[in-house]
Short mmCIF file of C-alpha atoms and ligand atoms in Angstrom, two decimals:
data_model
loop_
_atom_site.label_atom_id
_atom_site.label_comp_id
_atom_site.label_asym_id
_atom_site.label_seq_id
_atom_site.Cartn_x
_atom_site.Cartn_y
_atom_site.Cartn_z
CA UNK A 1 25.19 -14.94 5.00
CA UNK A 2 26.17 -16.97 1.85
CA UNK A 3 26.88 -15.36 -1.59
CA UNK A 4 24.35 -17.40 -3.05
CA UNK A 5 21.16 -16.31 -0.97
CA UNK A 6 21.90 -13.42 -1.52
CA UNK A 7 21.59 -13.46 -5.25
CA UNK A 8 18.59 -15.24 -4.70
CA UNK A 9 16.56 -11.93 -2.42
CA UNK A 10 18.13 -10.45 -4.89
CA UNK A 11 15.80 -11.80 -7.78
CA UNK A 12 12.86 -10.05 -8.99
CA UNK A 13 9.25 -12.07 -8.37
CA UNK A 14 9.18 -13.10 -11.78
CA UNK A 15 12.95 -15.02 -12.03
CA UNK A 16 11.99 -16.49 -9.86
CA UNK A 17 8.72 -17.94 -10.66
CA UNK A 18 10.61 -19.02 -14.07
CA UNK A 19 13.62 -20.36 -12.33
CA UNK A 20 10.94 -22.35 -9.46
CA UNK A 21 9.02 -23.62 -12.53
CA UNK A 22 12.04 -24.55 -14.39
CA UNK A 23 13.44 -25.94 -11.35
CA UNK A 24 16.45 -24.17 -11.68
CA UNK A 25 16.23 -23.76 -7.68
CA UNK A 26 13.73 -25.26 -5.44
CA UNK A 27 11.14 -22.98 -3.32
CA UNK A 28 12.17 -24.49 -0.26
CA UNK A 29 15.80 -22.71 -0.99
CA UNK A 30 14.06 -19.13 -2.40
CA UNK A 31 12.41 -19.30 0.57
CA UNK A 32 15.10 -19.47 2.88
CA UNK A 33 17.27 -17.46 0.77
CA UNK A 34 14.41 -14.88 2.42
CA UNK A 35 13.68 -16.05 5.73
CA UNK A 36 17.87 -15.99 6.39
CA UNK A 37 17.84 -11.94 4.63
CA UNK A 38 14.30 -11.42 7.11
CA UNK A 39 17.50 -12.69 10.29
CA UNK A 40 19.45 -10.34 9.24
CA UNK A 41 17.92 -6.68 8.53
CA UNK A 42 14.96 -7.33 10.61
CA UNK A 43 16.98 -5.17 14.17
CA UNK A 44 16.79 -2.22 11.56
CA UNK A 45 13.89 -2.11 9.55
CA UNK A 46 11.44 -3.79 12.02
CA UNK A 47 9.43 -4.49 9.42
CA UNK A 48 7.62 -7.24 10.34
CA UNK A 49 5.21 -7.91 12.93
CA UNK A 50 5.02 -12.21 13.09
CA UNK A 51 7.67 -14.22 11.01
CA UNK A 52 5.61 -16.89 9.87
CA UNK A 53 9.50 -19.69 9.28
CA UNK A 54 8.07 -23.40 9.23
CA UNK A 55 4.31 -22.02 8.18
CA UNK A 56 6.86 -19.53 4.33
CA UNK A 57 8.94 -23.58 4.63
CA UNK A 58 5.93 -25.96 4.41
CA UNK A 59 4.63 -23.61 1.64
CA UNK A 60 6.98 -23.86 -0.03
CA UNK A 61 7.66 -27.59 0.58
CA UNK A 62 3.59 -28.21 -1.47
CA UNK A 63 5.18 -26.55 -4.03
CA UNK A 64 8.22 -28.32 -4.50
CA UNK A 65 6.00 -31.37 -4.48
CA UNK A 66 3.69 -29.93 -7.20
CA UNK A 67 5.97 -29.05 -9.51
CA UNK A 68 8.18 -32.59 -8.32
CA UNK A 69 4.61 -34.60 -9.54
CA UNK A 70 4.45 -32.75 -12.76
CA UNK A 71 2.01 -30.08 -12.49
CA UNK A 72 2.60 -26.49 -14.69
CA UNK A 73 3.18 -23.99 -11.91
CA UNK A 74 1.63 -21.06 -12.81
CA UNK A 75 4.10 -17.39 -12.37
CA UNK A 76 4.21 -16.78 -8.58
CA UNK A 77 4.50 -19.82 -7.29
CA UNK A 78 7.82 -20.26 -4.54
CA UNK A 79 7.66 -16.46 -4.90
CA UNK A 80 7.17 -15.22 -1.00
CA UNK A 81 5.80 -12.33 -0.14
CA UNK A 82 4.91 -10.69 2.57
CA UNK A 83 1.34 -9.74 3.83
CA UNK A 84 0.27 -6.16 5.65
CA UNK A 85 -0.98 -7.02 9.05
CA UNK A 86 -4.84 -6.08 7.81
CA UNK A 87 -5.16 -9.06 6.18
CA UNK A 88 -6.16 -12.39 7.48
CA UNK A 89 -4.73 -14.98 8.03
CA UNK A 90 -5.67 -18.72 9.61
CA UNK A 91 -2.25 -19.69 10.28
CA UNK A 92 -1.23 -15.88 11.85
CA UNK A 93 -2.33 -13.48 13.77
CA UNK A 94 -3.76 -9.97 12.67
CA UNK A 95 -3.35 -7.29 15.37
CA UNK A 96 -3.88 -4.32 12.31
CA UNK A 97 -0.94 -2.49 14.27
CA UNK A 98 -3.44 -2.39 17.45
CA UNK A 99 -2.89 -3.23 20.81
CA UNK A 100 -6.92 -4.08 20.66
CA UNK A 101 -6.07 -7.20 19.22
CA UNK A 102 -3.19 -8.55 20.47
CA UNK A 103 -3.92 -11.88 20.37
CA UNK A 104 -6.43 -12.68 17.57
CA UNK A 105 -6.48 -15.40 15.69
CA UNK A 106 -8.85 -14.89 13.30
CA UNK A 107 -10.82 -17.96 11.39
CA UNK A 108 -10.94 -18.11 8.31
CA UNK A 109 -8.31 -16.65 5.67
CA UNK A 110 -9.05 -13.18 3.58
CA UNK A 111 -9.67 -13.75 -0.31
CA UNK A 112 -6.82 -11.81 -1.40
CA UNK A 113 -4.76 -14.17 1.26
CA UNK A 114 -6.70 -17.26 -0.28
CA UNK A 115 -5.72 -15.94 -3.54
CA UNK A 116 -2.03 -15.91 -2.78
CA UNK A 117 -2.38 -19.62 -1.68
CA UNK A 118 -3.56 -20.78 -4.40
CA UNK A 119 -1.18 -18.97 -6.10
CA UNK A 120 1.40 -20.73 -4.96
CA UNK A 121 2.55 -17.09 -3.11
CA UNK A 122 4.94 -17.82 -0.53
CA UNK A 123 3.78 -15.85 2.78
CA UNK A 124 6.93 -15.08 4.90
CA UNK A 125 5.05 -13.22 7.30
CA UNK A 126 2.18 -10.22 8.62
CA UNK A 127 4.11 -6.96 8.59
CA UNK A 128 4.00 -4.05 9.95
CA UNK A 129 1.32 -0.85 9.52
CA UNK A 130 -0.14 2.02 11.02
CA UNK A 131 -3.03 1.12 14.15
CA UNK A 132 -6.19 0.16 11.37
CA UNK A 133 -3.36 1.68 8.15
CA UNK A 134 -4.39 5.05 9.78
CA UNK A 135 -1.45 6.90 9.10
CA UNK A 136 1.10 7.75 6.96
CA UNK A 137 4.93 6.59 8.17
CA UNK A 138 4.12 3.27 10.93
CA UNK A 139 4.40 5.87 13.54
CA UNK A 140 1.02 4.59 14.99
CA UNK A 141 1.92 0.98 15.27
CA UNK A 142 1.09 -0.27 18.57
CA UNK A 143 4.58 -2.64 18.12
CA UNK A 144 6.67 0.19 16.85
CA UNK A 145 8.19 1.69 14.10
CA UNK A 146 10.04 0.51 10.90
CA UNK A 147 12.37 1.98 9.39
CA UNK A 148 13.19 3.30 6.31
CA UNK A 149 16.47 1.32 3.98
CA UNK A 150 17.34 3.94 2.73
CA UNK A 151 17.94 5.53 5.64
CA UNK A 152 17.01 3.96 8.72
CA UNK A 153 16.41 7.29 10.76
CA UNK A 154 13.27 7.97 8.42
CA UNK A 155 10.44 6.64 7.84
CA UNK A 156 9.58 4.49 5.36
CA UNK A 157 6.16 5.82 4.74
CA UNK A 158 2.45 4.34 5.72
CA UNK A 159 0.30 2.95 6.18
CA UNK A 160 1.94 0.16 4.44
CA UNK A 161 5.60 0.76 5.82
CA UNK A 162 5.83 -2.53 6.54
CA UNK A 163 5.47 -4.20 3.05
CA UNK A 164 7.65 -1.27 1.95
CA UNK A 165 10.64 -1.35 3.80
CA UNK A 166 10.16 -5.58 3.31
CA UNK A 167 9.80 -5.53 -0.36
CA UNK A 168 12.60 -1.89 -0.88
CA UNK A 169 15.28 -4.15 2.01
CA UNK A 170 15.08 -7.66 -0.28
CA UNK A 171 13.57 -9.19 2.22
CA UNK A 172 10.90 -10.54 -0.51
CA UNK A 173 10.47 -9.63 -4.15
CA UNK A 174 6.28 -8.37 -3.57
CA UNK A 175 4.44 -6.74 -0.66
CA UNK A 176 0.74 -6.25 -0.22
CA UNK A 177 -0.35 -2.90 1.36
CA UNK A 178 -3.79 -1.23 1.11
CA UNK A 179 -4.72 2.45 -0.37
CA UNK A 180 -7.82 4.33 1.66
CA UNK A 181 -6.10 7.33 0.63
CA UNK A 182 -1.98 6.26 -0.08
CA UNK A 183 -1.12 4.05 2.19
CA UNK A 184 0.48 1.88 -1.45
CA UNK A 185 1.22 4.34 -3.20
CA UNK A 186 2.28 6.36 -0.42
CA UNK A 187 4.62 4.51 1.11
CA UNK A 188 6.36 3.01 -2.27
CA UNK A 189 6.70 6.45 -3.50
CA UNK A 190 9.47 6.49 -0.41
CA UNK A 191 10.59 3.90 -0.27
CA UNK A 192 12.36 3.36 -3.59
CA UNK A 193 9.92 0.62 -4.85
CA UNK A 194 6.81 0.18 -6.70
CA UNK A 195 2.49 -0.03 -5.62
CA UNK A 196 -0.21 0.86 -7.08
CA UNK A 197 -4.25 0.70 -6.34
CA UNK A 198 -6.46 -0.94 -8.30
CA UNK A 199 -9.70 0.63 -9.22
CA UNK A 200 -12.35 0.20 -5.96
CA UNK A 201 -13.62 -3.21 -6.03
CA UNK A 202 -11.06 -3.83 -8.20
CA UNK A 203 -9.36 -7.08 -5.25
CA UNK A 204 -11.19 -8.09 -2.68
CA UNK A 205 -12.39 -6.39 0.59
CA UNK A 206 -12.63 -9.62 1.56
CA UNK A 207 -11.11 -10.00 5.00
CA UNK A 208 -9.68 -7.53 4.54
CA UNK A 209 -10.34 -5.37 8.60
CA UNK A 210 -12.37 -2.20 7.17
CA UNK A 211 -10.68 1.00 7.74
CA UNK A 212 -13.06 3.13 5.33
CA UNK A 213 -15.16 0.83 3.37
CA UNK A 214 -15.97 3.25 1.03
CA UNK A 215 -12.15 3.43 -0.03
CA UNK A 216 -10.23 0.87 1.22
CA UNK A 217 -8.43 -1.45 -1.70
CA UNK A 218 -5.64 -3.35 -1.10
CA UNK A 219 -2.61 -3.54 -3.89
CA UNK A 220 0.49 -5.35 -4.85
CA UNK A 221 4.08 -3.79 -3.84
CA UNK A 222 7.28 -4.95 -5.97
CA UNK A 223 10.89 -3.76 -6.42
CA UNK A 224 9.24 -3.51 -10.57
CA UNK A 225 6.50 -3.02 -12.79
CA UNK A 226 6.12 -6.41 -13.94
CA UNK A 227 6.42 -7.87 -11.06
CA UNK A 228 2.88 -5.26 -9.78
CA UNK A 229 1.91 -6.95 -12.38
CA UNK A 230 2.32 -10.09 -12.10
CA UNK A 231 1.25 -10.20 -8.29
CA UNK A 232 -2.19 -7.61 -9.78
CA UNK A 233 -3.18 -10.02 -11.37
CA UNK A 234 -3.21 -13.51 -8.92
CA UNK A 235 -5.21 -11.95 -6.36
CA UNK A 236 -7.57 -9.55 -8.70
CA UNK A 237 -10.83 -9.98 -9.60
CA UNK A 238 -14.49 -10.70 -8.93
CA UNK A 239 -15.35 -11.66 -5.24
CA UNK A 240 -18.70 -13.00 -4.57
CA UNK A 241 -18.36 -12.00 -0.06
CA UNK A 242 -17.55 -8.72 -1.21
CA UNK A 243 -20.60 -7.11 -2.54
CA UNK A 244 -18.49 -4.06 -3.57
CA UNK A 245 -16.67 -6.39 -5.69
CA UNK A 246 -16.19 -5.23 -9.18
CA UNK A 247 -17.58 -7.96 -12.35
CA UNK A 248 -15.34 -7.64 -14.87
CA UNK A 249 -13.18 -8.80 -16.11
CA UNK A 250 -9.23 -8.43 -14.18
CA UNK A 251 -7.89 -5.25 -17.00
CA UNK A 252 -4.85 -6.48 -18.69
CA UNK A 253 -2.43 -5.37 -16.16
CA UNK A 254 0.49 -7.81 -17.01
CA UNK A 255 0.29 -7.30 -21.14
CA UNK A 256 0.42 -3.50 -20.57
CA UNK A 257 3.13 -4.33 -18.27
CA UNK A 258 5.05 -6.15 -21.17
CA UNK A 259 4.00 -2.93 -23.30
CA UNK A 260 6.29 -1.07 -21.89
CA UNK A 261 5.27 1.99 -23.97
CA UNK A 262 3.64 5.05 -24.37
CA UNK A 263 3.99 6.41 -28.21
CA UNK A 264 0.61 8.66 -28.94
CA UNK A 265 -1.00 8.49 -25.69
CA UNK A 266 -2.09 11.94 -23.96
CA UNK A 267 0.03 12.23 -20.51
CA UNK A 268 -2.41 15.06 -18.33
CA UNK A 269 -0.34 16.70 -15.88
CA UNK A 270 -1.86 18.33 -13.11
CA UNK A 271 -1.86 22.07 -11.81
CA UNK A 272 -3.17 21.82 -8.88
CA UNK A 273 -0.96 18.86 -7.77
CA UNK A 274 2.84 19.62 -8.03
CA UNK A 275 4.37 23.72 -7.49
CA UNK A 276 4.23 25.29 -3.98
CA UNK A 277 4.59 23.67 -1.00
CA UNK A 278 6.59 20.47 -3.04
CA UNK A 279 10.20 19.97 -2.03
CA UNK A 280 12.32 21.51 -4.39
CA UNK A 281 13.52 18.02 -5.70
CA UNK A 282 10.71 16.38 -5.84
CA UNK A 283 9.40 18.60 -8.54
CA UNK A 284 12.68 18.40 -10.20
CA UNK A 285 13.01 14.86 -10.70
CA UNK A 286 9.32 15.05 -11.42
CA UNK A 287 9.14 16.82 -14.47
CA UNK A 288 12.45 15.46 -16.03
CA UNK A 289 10.73 12.44 -15.82
CA UNK A 290 7.70 14.38 -17.73
CA UNK A 291 10.03 15.55 -20.16
CA UNK A 292 11.39 11.81 -20.73
CA UNK A 293 7.76 9.69 -20.60
CA UNK A 294 7.60 12.76 -23.37
CA UNK A 295 10.22 11.82 -25.98
CA UNK A 296 9.31 8.77 -25.74
CA UNK A 297 6.01 10.15 -28.01
CA UNK A 298 3.91 11.03 -25.20
CA UNK A 299 1.44 13.81 -25.36
CA UNK A 300 2.08 15.84 -22.64
CA UNK A 301 -0.55 19.06 -21.40
CA UNK A 302 -1.89 20.74 -18.46
CA UNK A 303 -5.07 19.48 -16.91
CA UNK A 304 -6.15 21.61 -13.94
CA UNK A 305 -8.65 19.74 -11.94
CA UNK A 306 -9.86 22.35 -9.64
CA UNK A 307 -11.39 20.09 -6.46
CA UNK A 308 -8.35 18.46 -5.91
CA UNK A 309 -7.47 21.28 -3.15
CA UNK A 310 -10.17 19.79 -1.05
CA UNK A 311 -9.86 16.35 -1.48
CA UNK A 312 -7.75 15.88 2.09
CA UNK A 313 -10.03 17.63 3.92
CA UNK A 314 -12.89 15.81 2.69
CA UNK A 315 -11.36 12.64 3.61
CA UNK A 316 -10.86 13.55 6.56
CA UNK A 317 -14.22 13.81 7.02
CA UNK A 318 -14.94 10.55 5.38
CA UNK A 319 -13.29 8.01 6.25
CA UNK A 320 -13.35 9.05 10.10
CA UNK A 321 -16.51 8.21 9.43
CA UNK A 322 -17.08 5.48 8.20
CA UNK A 323 -14.04 4.82 10.23
CA UNK A 324 -16.06 5.68 13.37
CA UNK A 325 -19.17 3.54 12.51
CA UNK A 326 -16.23 0.31 11.56
CA UNK A 327 -14.44 0.31 15.04
CA UNK A 328 -17.86 0.37 17.25
CA UNK A 329 -16.99 -3.88 17.19
CA UNK A 330 -13.99 -3.69 19.02
CA UNK A 331 -16.49 -3.98 21.65
CA UNK A 332 -14.70 -6.18 24.21
CA UNK A 333 -16.03 -8.59 23.94
CA UNK A 334 -16.06 -10.18 20.66
CA UNK A 335 -11.57 -10.14 19.31
CA UNK A 336 -8.67 -9.99 20.94
CA UNK A 337 -8.24 -7.52 24.38
CA UNK A 338 -10.76 -7.02 27.30
CA UNK A 339 -9.78 -5.58 30.30
CA UNK A 340 -10.96 -4.87 33.79
CA UNK A 341 -13.84 -7.69 32.98
CA UNK A 342 -13.36 -8.72 37.01
CA UNK A 343 -17.27 -9.34 37.99
CA UNK A 344 -17.86 -6.39 40.08
CA UNK A 345 -17.44 -4.53 35.73
CA UNK A 346 -21.60 -4.25 33.67
CA UNK A 347 -20.38 -5.01 29.94
CA UNK A 348 -20.35 -0.95 29.12
CA UNK A 349 -17.93 -0.78 31.67
CA UNK A 350 -15.77 -2.96 30.35
CA UNK A 351 -15.90 -1.83 26.89
CA UNK A 352 -14.45 1.74 27.61
CA UNK A 353 -11.51 0.60 29.24
CA UNK A 354 -10.47 -1.93 26.99
CA UNK A 355 -10.86 1.01 23.94
CA UNK A 356 -9.11 3.16 25.99
CA UNK A 357 -6.27 0.94 26.58
CA UNK A 358 -6.71 -1.34 23.49
CA UNK A 359 -7.04 2.37 21.04
CA UNK A 360 -3.47 4.32 19.96
CA UNK A 361 -4.90 8.33 20.15
CA UNK A 362 -4.24 8.67 16.14
CA UNK A 363 -7.35 6.11 16.41
CA UNK A 364 -9.17 8.03 19.04
CA UNK A 365 -8.61 10.90 16.96
CA UNK A 366 -10.42 9.06 13.76
CA UNK A 367 -13.27 8.17 16.30
CA UNK A 368 -13.70 11.64 17.54
CA UNK A 369 -13.90 13.17 14.33
CA UNK A 370 -16.23 10.49 12.43
CA UNK A 371 -18.80 10.71 15.28
CA UNK A 372 -18.58 14.19 15.73
CA UNK A 373 -19.40 14.37 11.69
CA UNK A 374 -22.02 11.83 11.63
CA UNK A 375 -24.13 13.10 14.12
CA UNK A 376 -27.55 14.46 13.86
CA UNK A 377 -27.35 18.61 13.31
CA UNK A 378 -24.00 17.72 12.14
CA UNK A 379 -24.29 15.08 9.15
CA UNK A 380 -25.06 17.50 6.35
CA UNK A 381 -23.16 20.52 6.85
CA UNK A 382 -19.81 17.96 7.50
CA UNK A 383 -20.80 14.21 6.48
CA UNK A 384 -23.42 15.07 3.36
CA UNK A 385 -21.00 18.24 2.45
CA UNK A 386 -17.61 15.94 1.93
CA UNK A 387 -20.05 13.62 -0.46
CA UNK A 388 -20.59 16.52 -1.89
CA UNK A 389 -17.26 17.54 -2.48
CA UNK A 390 -16.49 13.80 -3.43
CA UNK A 391 -19.08 13.88 -6.29
CA UNK A 392 -17.56 17.21 -7.88
CA UNK A 393 -13.96 15.18 -7.56
CA UNK A 394 -15.62 12.94 -9.70
CA UNK A 395 -16.58 15.28 -12.34
CA UNK A 396 -13.14 16.28 -12.82
CA UNK A 397 -11.21 12.74 -13.26
CA UNK A 398 -14.21 12.66 -15.62
CA UNK A 399 -13.50 15.60 -17.62
CA UNK A 400 -10.01 15.61 -17.70
CA UNK A 401 -10.43 11.58 -18.59
CA UNK A 402 -12.09 14.12 -21.81
CA UNK A 403 -9.29 15.19 -22.48
CA UNK A 404 -6.26 12.48 -21.04
CA UNK A 405 -5.03 8.34 -20.72
CA UNK A 406 -3.67 9.52 -17.66
CA UNK A 407 -2.70 12.27 -15.21
CA UNK A 408 0.46 12.01 -14.13
CA UNK A 409 1.35 14.05 -10.32
CA UNK A 410 4.34 13.53 -7.48
CA UNK A 411 2.71 11.48 -5.12
CA UNK A 412 4.27 12.28 -2.87
CA UNK A 413 5.15 16.33 -1.62
CA UNK A 414 8.33 15.25 -0.24
CA UNK A 415 10.82 12.03 0.02
CA UNK A 416 10.31 10.57 3.38
CA UNK A 417 10.62 12.63 6.46
CA UNK A 418 12.99 11.79 10.35
CA UNK A 419 11.33 9.56 12.02
CA UNK A 420 9.59 11.41 15.29
CA UNK A 421 8.79 15.20 12.91
CA UNK A 422 5.35 14.46 12.73
CA UNK A 423 3.79 12.97 15.12
CA UNK A 424 2.69 16.03 16.93
CA UNK A 425 1.05 17.51 14.34
CA UNK A 426 -1.24 14.64 12.86
CA UNK A 427 -1.96 18.09 9.26
CA UNK A 428 1.57 17.91 8.56
CA UNK A 429 1.11 13.64 8.96
CA UNK A 430 -2.01 14.15 6.75
CA UNK A 431 -0.47 15.93 4.03
CA UNK A 432 1.92 13.00 3.07
CA UNK A 433 -1.35 12.42 1.03
CA UNK A 434 -2.37 15.28 -1.01
CA UNK A 435 -1.54 13.70 -3.87
CA UNK A 436 -2.22 10.35 -3.52
CA UNK A 437 -6.43 11.27 -2.24
CA UNK A 438 -8.10 11.75 -4.91
CA UNK A 439 -8.24 8.89 -7.30
CA UNK A 440 -9.22 6.82 -3.25
CA UNK A 441 -12.03 9.37 -3.27
CA UNK A 442 -12.57 8.95 -7.30
CA UNK A 443 -12.16 4.79 -6.83
CA UNK A 444 -10.22 5.25 -9.68
CA UNK A 445 -6.74 3.04 -11.18
CA UNK A 446 -3.00 4.99 -9.72
CA UNK A 447 0.18 3.44 -10.08
CA UNK A 448 3.68 4.92 -7.90
CA UNK A 449 7.26 4.49 -9.69
CA UNK A 450 9.88 6.25 -8.76
CA UNK A 451 11.41 7.92 -11.31
CA UNK A 452 14.16 9.56 -9.48
CA UNK A 453 16.82 10.49 -6.08
CA UNK A 454 15.89 13.87 -5.35
CA UNK A 455 19.63 15.74 -4.88
CA UNK A 456 19.64 17.42 -1.59
CA UNK A 457 19.10 14.10 0.47
CA UNK A 458 19.33 11.48 -1.95
CA UNK A 459 16.51 10.04 -1.35
CA UNK A 460 13.54 8.57 -3.79
CA UNK A 461 10.62 10.12 -5.29
CA UNK A 462 8.07 8.83 -6.09
CA UNK A 463 6.25 9.99 -10.31
CA UNK A 464 2.07 9.41 -9.76
CA UNK A 465 -0.07 7.80 -12.92
CA UNK A 466 -3.69 7.78 -12.16
CA UNK A 467 -6.47 6.64 -14.81
CA UNK A 468 -9.96 6.32 -15.00
CA UNK A 469 -11.59 3.22 -13.45
CA UNK A 470 -11.61 -0.01 -14.47
CA UNK A 471 -8.11 0.74 -16.58
CA UNK A 472 -5.69 0.06 -14.03
CA UNK A 473 -3.40 -1.49 -17.16
CA UNK A 474 -2.90 2.10 -19.20
CA UNK A 475 -1.31 2.95 -15.10
CA UNK A 476 1.09 -0.45 -15.77
CA UNK A 477 1.90 1.44 -19.33
CA UNK A 478 3.18 3.97 -18.63
CA UNK A 479 4.63 2.84 -15.84
CA UNK A 480 6.51 0.12 -17.08
CA UNK A 481 7.57 2.64 -20.40
CA UNK A 482 8.54 5.05 -17.55
CA UNK A 483 10.98 2.67 -15.76
CA UNK A 484 12.42 1.19 -18.95
CA UNK A 485 14.04 4.52 -19.86
CA UNK A 486 14.68 5.38 -16.36
CA UNK A 487 17.32 2.89 -15.51
CA UNK A 488 18.43 2.57 -19.34
CA UNK A 489 19.55 6.36 -17.70
CA UNK A 490 20.07 5.18 -14.43
CA UNK A 491 22.32 2.19 -16.16
CA UNK A 492 20.32 -0.12 -14.05
CA UNK A 493 17.63 -0.31 -10.71
CA UNK A 494 16.67 2.71 -8.98
CA UNK A 495 17.43 0.82 -5.59
CA UNK A 496 21.08 -0.50 -6.59
CA UNK A 497 21.80 2.75 -5.25
CA UNK A 498 20.88 2.04 -1.46
CA UNK A 499 23.00 1.36 0.84
CA UNK A 500 23.81 -1.71 2.14
CA UNK A 501 21.41 -3.90 4.61
CA UNK A 502 22.44 -6.62 7.35
CA UNK A 503 26.70 -5.40 6.96
CA UNK A 504 27.06 -4.12 10.93
CA UNK A 505 26.70 -8.71 11.63
CA UNK A 506 28.61 -10.50 9.19
CA UNK A 507 31.51 -7.52 10.27
N1 LIG B 1 -2.31 8.49 5.34
C1 LIG B 1 -4.00 8.47 5.10
C2 LIG B 1 -4.66 8.21 6.55
O1 LIG B 1 -3.97 7.76 7.15
C3 LIG B 1 -4.00 6.94 3.94
C4 LIG B 1 -4.62 6.04 4.55
C5 LIG B 1 -4.24 4.83 4.16
O2 LIG B 1 -4.79 4.87 2.47
N2 LIG B 1 -4.66 3.46 5.24
O3 LIG B 1 -5.73 7.65 6.36
#
């Protein structure tokens, strides 16, 4: 790999956008550099399920033509991106990490996909994920596990682990993930990058293959807070094709990321989301970051959210219930896989055989859980009760946001865990989302920003900032302030401390 190409993959999205608009570099050169990087490091990371080499270069050529014709380009024109394979793309397969969708070509683009293309963003390909976004490690993918760029024997988190590994591994400066219970923030935290879950309804679900419709939210992954904000602005905003889309202006996230100041801001540390059960290095890096925010002028207090301890159990009733209903559409007739259709079997038999062969064990577990929770006789005791808990969690947030502007916690209880460690223990796997689930249930905004390396294992730790619905900009303001102060302390970005990848090839 040439030195110049390596340099292009080190640039931030903001820098690439400026360089392309100024004509200092072509979108094709930038795209080719990232495709080369993918070739070099994919054997180590397995972040992608599909790479769109020719399609990406054609999109880049189109950007270069627009510039040559004198068109003013937007801030992300010519910037490469890794798209989670749960959003539809008319020119690429969409598998959701499942065998049941193998070979399916969606006939249309998701709104997020479409808006990215319109912004001149170059979609490099589709990234690996836990099957139907159910998981915290990408180990539930039917197509193999992605690896953490910091330590290839560990998971990159999930379910948006492919996009996170791609961004942390410099295969793309930007990624799209989706967050239902933490699937953007959790992988971002354990890969040492920025991940943001917008307010529910702030980003469109049209063309997002549904897991739990009352929770699913697409959002940005990036190496810097500003890049995440630029991406957030590029694909967010009202979409008449999504009935739960919020009809309100996109919060001023880019301005907030540039403001990067916490003077006078009231920050609440959630007492229920730290302490016992948290890895010591996660706890210590989190505490240091909070002290740093205080030294920057924030007013820090401790805030109790007593019902957060019931968030995880409530989520594991609500999300599987919605999933069991959403996944009924995979009936062997409409999409992808069809097993046993030899003319001797009934449609019911073909459907059973197809679902048995096409869904992995975690998806089957969720369907059974959800079907049980929704069955008559149990509905009130499980699904109904979980919805009541959801309301109590929203009230905890409301009460907290009467006292403070944002809440903070560690993003995850531990750093990236070893591949294989939790695959046979669903409860241990579910605990990875302990801190992220409350914001999904309450449909508000939350970001994860790197806050250091845990001393005991040298792996990244994330700090989570939560804000009220539609106050997404506040999370960026705090994250950007923390990022700037920490980078001054570290003498550069955290990712600069990650080990080199792709070296084995050339040497
Ligand atoms: N890990 C959680 C789950 O398995 C959250 C997944 C997500 O946010 N998509 O359900």
